[in-house]
Every structure is written in structure tokens, then in C-alpha cells.
XYZ file of C-alpha atoms in Angstrom:
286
model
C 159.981 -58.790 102.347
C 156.508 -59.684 102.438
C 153.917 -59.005 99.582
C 150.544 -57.623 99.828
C 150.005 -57.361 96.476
C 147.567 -59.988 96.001
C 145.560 -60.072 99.458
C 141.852 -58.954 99.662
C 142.799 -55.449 100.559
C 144.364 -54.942 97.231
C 141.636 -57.436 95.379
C 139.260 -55.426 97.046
C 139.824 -51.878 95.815
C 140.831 -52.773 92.497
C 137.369 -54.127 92.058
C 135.947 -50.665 92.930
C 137.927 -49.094 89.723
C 135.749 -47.584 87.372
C 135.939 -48.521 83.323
C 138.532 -45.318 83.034
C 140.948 -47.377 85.962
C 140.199 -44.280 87.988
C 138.151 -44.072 91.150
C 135.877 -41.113 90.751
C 137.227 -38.017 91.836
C 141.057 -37.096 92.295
C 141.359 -35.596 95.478
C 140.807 -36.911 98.984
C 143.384 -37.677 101.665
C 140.875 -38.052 104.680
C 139.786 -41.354 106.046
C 138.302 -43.696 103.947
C 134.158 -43.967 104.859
C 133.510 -46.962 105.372
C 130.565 -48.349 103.198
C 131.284 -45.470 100.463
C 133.947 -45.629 97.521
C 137.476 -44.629 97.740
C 138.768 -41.141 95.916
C 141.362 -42.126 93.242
C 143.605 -40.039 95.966
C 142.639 -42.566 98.592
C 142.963 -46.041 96.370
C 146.520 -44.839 95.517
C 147.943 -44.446 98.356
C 146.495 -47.632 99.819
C 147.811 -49.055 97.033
C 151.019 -48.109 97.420
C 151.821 -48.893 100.658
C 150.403 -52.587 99.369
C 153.429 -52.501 97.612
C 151.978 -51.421 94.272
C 154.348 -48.868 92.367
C 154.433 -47.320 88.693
C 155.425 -50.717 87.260
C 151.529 -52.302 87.911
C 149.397 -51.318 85.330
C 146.913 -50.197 87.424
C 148.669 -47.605 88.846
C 150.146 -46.742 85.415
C 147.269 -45.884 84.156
C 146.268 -43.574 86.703
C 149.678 -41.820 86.150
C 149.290 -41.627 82.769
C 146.042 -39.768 83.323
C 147.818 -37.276 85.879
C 150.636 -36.604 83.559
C 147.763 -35.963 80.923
C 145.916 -33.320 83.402
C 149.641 -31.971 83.917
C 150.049 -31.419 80.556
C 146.778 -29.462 79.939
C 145.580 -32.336 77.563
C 142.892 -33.834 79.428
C 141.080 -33.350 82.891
C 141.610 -35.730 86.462
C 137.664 -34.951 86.923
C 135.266 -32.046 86.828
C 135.854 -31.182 90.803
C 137.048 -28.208 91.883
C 136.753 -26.144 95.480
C 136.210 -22.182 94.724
C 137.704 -20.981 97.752
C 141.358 -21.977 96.009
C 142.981 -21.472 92.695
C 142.054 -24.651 92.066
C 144.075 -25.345 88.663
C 147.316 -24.505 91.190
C 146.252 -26.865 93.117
C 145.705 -29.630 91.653
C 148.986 -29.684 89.893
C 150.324 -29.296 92.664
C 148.541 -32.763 94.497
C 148.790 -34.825 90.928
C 152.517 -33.753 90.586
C 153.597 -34.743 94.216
C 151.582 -38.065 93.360
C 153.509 -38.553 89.936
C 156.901 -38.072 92.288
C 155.968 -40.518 94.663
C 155.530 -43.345 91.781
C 158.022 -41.591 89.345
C 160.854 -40.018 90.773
C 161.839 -38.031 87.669
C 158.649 -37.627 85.718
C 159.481 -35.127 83.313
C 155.654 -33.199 83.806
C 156.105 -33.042 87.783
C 159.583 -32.439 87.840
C 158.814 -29.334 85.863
C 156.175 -27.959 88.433
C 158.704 -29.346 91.571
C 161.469 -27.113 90.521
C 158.964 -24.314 90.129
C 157.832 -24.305 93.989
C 161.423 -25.020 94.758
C 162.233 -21.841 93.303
C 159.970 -19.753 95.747
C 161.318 -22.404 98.526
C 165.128 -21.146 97.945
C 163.864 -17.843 98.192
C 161.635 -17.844 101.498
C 164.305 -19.922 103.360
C 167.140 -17.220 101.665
C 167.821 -15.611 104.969
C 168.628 -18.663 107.102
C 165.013 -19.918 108.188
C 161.792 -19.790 106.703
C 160.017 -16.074 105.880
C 156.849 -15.686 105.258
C 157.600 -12.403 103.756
C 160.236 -13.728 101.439
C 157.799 -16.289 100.657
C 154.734 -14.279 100.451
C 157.063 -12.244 97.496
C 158.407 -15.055 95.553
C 155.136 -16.520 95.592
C 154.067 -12.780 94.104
C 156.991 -12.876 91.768
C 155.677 -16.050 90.311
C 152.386 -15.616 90.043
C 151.683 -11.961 90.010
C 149.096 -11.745 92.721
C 149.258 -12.360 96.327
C 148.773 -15.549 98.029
C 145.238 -16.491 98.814
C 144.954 -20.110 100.213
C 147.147 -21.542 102.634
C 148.567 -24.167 100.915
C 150.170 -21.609 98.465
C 152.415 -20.149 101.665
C 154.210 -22.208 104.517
C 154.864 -25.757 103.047
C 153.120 -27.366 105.560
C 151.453 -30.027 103.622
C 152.074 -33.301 102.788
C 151.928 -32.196 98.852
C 155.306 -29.762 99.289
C 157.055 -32.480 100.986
C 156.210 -34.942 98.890
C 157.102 -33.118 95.867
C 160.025 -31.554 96.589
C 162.540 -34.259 97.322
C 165.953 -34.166 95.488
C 164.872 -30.702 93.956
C 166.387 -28.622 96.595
C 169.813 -27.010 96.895
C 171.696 -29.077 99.964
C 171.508 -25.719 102.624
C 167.849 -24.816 101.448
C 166.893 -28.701 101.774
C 168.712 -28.960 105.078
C 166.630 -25.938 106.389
C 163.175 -26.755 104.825
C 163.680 -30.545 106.319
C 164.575 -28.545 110.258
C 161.319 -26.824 109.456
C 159.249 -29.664 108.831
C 160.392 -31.393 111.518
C 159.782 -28.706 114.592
C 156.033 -27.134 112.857
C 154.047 -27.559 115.795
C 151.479 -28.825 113.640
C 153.140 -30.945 111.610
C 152.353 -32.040 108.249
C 148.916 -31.369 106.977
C 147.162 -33.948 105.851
C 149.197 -36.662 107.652
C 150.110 -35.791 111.155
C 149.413 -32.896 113.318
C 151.787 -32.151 116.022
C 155.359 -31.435 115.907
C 157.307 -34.478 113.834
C 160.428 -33.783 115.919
C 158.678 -35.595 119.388
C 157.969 -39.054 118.551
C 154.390 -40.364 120.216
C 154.925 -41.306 123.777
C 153.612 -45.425 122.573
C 154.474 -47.256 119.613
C 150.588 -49.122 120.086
C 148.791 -46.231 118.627
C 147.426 -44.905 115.275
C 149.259 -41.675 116.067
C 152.477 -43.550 116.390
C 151.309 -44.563 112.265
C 149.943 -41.131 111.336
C 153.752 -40.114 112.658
C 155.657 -42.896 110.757
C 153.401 -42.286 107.463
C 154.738 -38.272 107.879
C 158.424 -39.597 108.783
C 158.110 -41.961 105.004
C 157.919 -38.562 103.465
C 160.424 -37.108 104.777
C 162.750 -40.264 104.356
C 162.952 -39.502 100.575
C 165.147 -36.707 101.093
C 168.877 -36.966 100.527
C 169.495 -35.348 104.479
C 166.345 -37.396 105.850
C 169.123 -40.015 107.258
C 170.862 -37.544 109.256
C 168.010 -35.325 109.855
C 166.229 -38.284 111.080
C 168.399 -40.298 112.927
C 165.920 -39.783 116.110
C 163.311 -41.911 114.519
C 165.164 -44.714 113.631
C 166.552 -44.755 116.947
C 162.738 -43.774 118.713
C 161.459 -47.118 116.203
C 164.451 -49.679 117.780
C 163.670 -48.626 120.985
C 160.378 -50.332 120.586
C 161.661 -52.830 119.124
C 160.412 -56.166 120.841
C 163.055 -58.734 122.583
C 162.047 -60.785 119.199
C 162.972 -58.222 117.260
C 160.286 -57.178 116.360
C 157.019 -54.421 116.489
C 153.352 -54.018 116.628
C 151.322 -50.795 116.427
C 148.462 -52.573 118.214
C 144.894 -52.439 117.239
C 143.665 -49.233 117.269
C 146.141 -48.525 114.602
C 143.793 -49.778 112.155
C 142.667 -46.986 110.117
C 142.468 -48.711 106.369
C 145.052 -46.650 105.017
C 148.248 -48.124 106.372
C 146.969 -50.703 108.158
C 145.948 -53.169 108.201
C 147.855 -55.150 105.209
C 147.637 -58.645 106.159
C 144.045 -60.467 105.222
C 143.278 -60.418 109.201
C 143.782 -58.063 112.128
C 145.008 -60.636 114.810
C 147.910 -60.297 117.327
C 150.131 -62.648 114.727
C 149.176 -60.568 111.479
C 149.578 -57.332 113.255
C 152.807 -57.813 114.536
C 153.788 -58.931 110.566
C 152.684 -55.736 109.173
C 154.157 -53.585 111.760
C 157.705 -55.375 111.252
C 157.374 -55.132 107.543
C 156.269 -51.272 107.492
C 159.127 -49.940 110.339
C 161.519 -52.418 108.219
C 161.190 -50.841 105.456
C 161.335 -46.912 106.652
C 164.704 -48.300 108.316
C 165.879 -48.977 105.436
C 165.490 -45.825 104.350
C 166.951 -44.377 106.870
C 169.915 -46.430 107.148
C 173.393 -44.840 106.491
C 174.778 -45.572 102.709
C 177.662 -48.350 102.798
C 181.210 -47.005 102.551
C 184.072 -48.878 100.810
């Protein structure tokens, strides 16, 4: 497939690292500003879907500093937002991050399999409860829950952490739920994942494939999500292949390519539905 890696998007944000290799403060999934720097939140993920991963030494060392703050050894940064438990929080962002990169991190696998402990519990009786959930969270943390992200699993953060932690009926069910929310995944998309966009030329049609990615690292994704794949080759072009078209360009998943012509957009657009139907493509029998 085609490399990013060393085009002036990447070239351009590395430049903007500070002398730590971070990028300021951790945490911010919103829009780049144009004109103003990135969040270490935002350079990552831009990052990665440049095709960096945990082998580039830049990103390493950004790991390295999550697993640190993980680890209680060392802060991200000296932010924090008083209306949540903050510390909660932000292992729960810097340990979805570390499971993005690395898989089986020891330090996020550690805090995955404690949220998938109050996710077996709320989705015990068949579907998802907030009751059940609202006591396991209690169980766990001996208070009641006060910000929304520690009920409901709607963000992006659960479903990024979570993958391959889950018992097969609890991640079957939790998968069904993100998939029909009628607001989707917070943070990345926010209507139901379950009705693809009416047009593939669209940056919703992007904001839906970045929440589909997510969801793609799960061991049921391919079944679950058999409708994308086949919503994505229906726009497929006679040439086989697709374009997003040019209001997709948001800076975070596109664009890729140098330039934002007809001929690099088309590229990109190939090269980022290629790669989630990979994903998504049944395993090879014997």
C-alpha cells in the first residue's frame, strides 16, 4: 500500500513536537484549529492514520510517557477538567491510546479488563442496563457515577479500549449496542453507526468510516459489520475505486497525499476503505 510516512503532513507535525516529543497537552479529539498547535491527542492520531505505529520512535516515546502516567510514575501534563474525576479519566483516554499502538500493553491491558468487568455486568441480562451498570460501576469504585463517560460506553475511549477483552456473548452484545446508539460514538460520529451516510462524497461518510475502524478491531466486527463492507463496494467506482470528495477534508483523516486534487483524493480514499476492508474481510479457511 501506499506510504505517507514521509509527506509534509507527517514532516509537518513532527516539527511542532516539543523537546519532551510531546505536543503540549494530552487530551483533545476535536478539530484541529487551524493556525494553533496540535494536542499530543490530536498529532497521534494524525499520525497514525499516516501510517505511523509503536515501531517509530516518535510515537514510542509518547507511549512510553503514557505507560509512565499509567503507572503513577510521572504526569501526561498538568491539565485537568473539575467537572470529572479526572485521574479516571485520563487513564482511561491514555490506556485506549496505548491499545491502539500496543495491543497487549501490559499497563492498559490492566485498566481494559477493569471496565470490562463492569461491561460483563451491565450487559448481564441480555442488553445493556444502566442500572446494572450504574452498580458495577458502584461496586468498583464505591461511589456513584458522576460524569457521563463513566456510564453508557458511548465513547470512542470504551471502544477503543476494549477490543479482545470481552467474553464472546458480552462482546457480541456491546458491538449490537454500538452499532444502533442513535448517537453514535462520541467523539467520532454522531448518529446511529448501523445506517451508513446516504453519499460516500462527504466528511460524514469519513467521520462514519473513522467510527467503523474502531469497531473493526473486534474479533465479531467482521460479522457484525458485514453491512459496511458491503455499503463501501457499493461505492465502489467502475475503476475500482473511491473518493470521499472534497469536503471530506478535515486534517485528521484526510487529506494524506501532499495535495488535495481529484487524482490525490481518489488515492487516499482507495488506500483508507482498502485498508478497513481488509479488516473486515473473512479469515482464510484451509
Amino acid at each position: 500500500m501506499h506510504s505517507y510516512k514521509d509527506g509534509k503532513w507527517a514532516k509537518q507535525i513532527l516539527a511542532m513536537r516539543q523537546s519532551d516529543g510531546l505536543w503540549g497537552n494530552f487530551h483533545t479529539l476535536s478539530r484541529p484549529v487551524p493556525g494553533k498547535n496540535y494536542t499530543t491527542e490530536q498529532a497521534i492520531r494524525r499520525l497514525w492514520f499516516l501510517g505511523y505505529n509503536a515501531d517509530d520512535k516518535v510515537i514510542q516515546i509518547v507511549l512510553d510517557r503514557m505507560e509512565q502516567c499509567l503507572r503513577g510514575q510521572r504526569a501526561i501534563d498538568n491539565y485537568s477538567e473539575k467537572k470529572h474525576d479526572w485521574p479516571l479519566f485520563e487513564k482511561l483516554m491514555l490506556a485506549a491510546w496505548l491499545r491502539i499502538f500496543q495491543p497487549q500493553n501490559p499497563a492498559a491491558l490492566e485498566i481494559a479488563f477493569q471496565w470490562a468487568e463492569i461491561v460483563e455486568k451491565a450487559f448481564s441480562a441480555g442488553n445493556y442496563n444502566r442500572d446494572d451498570d450504574t452498580s458495577a460501576f458502584m461496586t468498583w469504585k464505591g461511589r456513584k457515577p458522576k460524569s457521563e463517560f463513566e456510564t453508557g460506553f458511548g465513547m470512542f475511549y470504551h471502544a477503543a479500549l476494549l477490543a479482545g477483552v470481552l467474553p464472546p456473548k458480552t462482546e457480541s452484545l456491546f458491538l449490537e449496542y454500538y452499532l444502533a446508539k442513535p448517537d453514535g460514538m462520541f467523539y467520532i460520529y454522531d448518529k446511529p453507526l448501523n445506517q451508513p451516510p446516504k453519499a460516500l462524497q462527504s466528511r460524514e461518510a469519513s467521520r462514519w468510516l473513522a467510527a467503523v475502524e474502531v469497531l473493526s478491531r473486534y474479533g465479531q466486527g467482521k460479522e457484525k459489520l458485514l453491512f459496511a463492507a458491503d455499503w463501501l463496494r457499493a461505492n465502489q467506482s467502475e475503476s475500482g475505486t473511491w473518493d470521499f470528495g472534497e469536503k471530506a477534508r478535515d486534517d485528521i483523516y484526510f487529506p494524506l497525499s501532499d495535495r488535495w486534487d481529484k487524482s490525490s483524493r481518489v488515492i487516499d480514499s482507495t488506500y483508507r476503505v482498502q485498508k478497513v476492508l481488509q479488516a473486515l474481510s473473512p479469515l482464510d479457511t484451509p
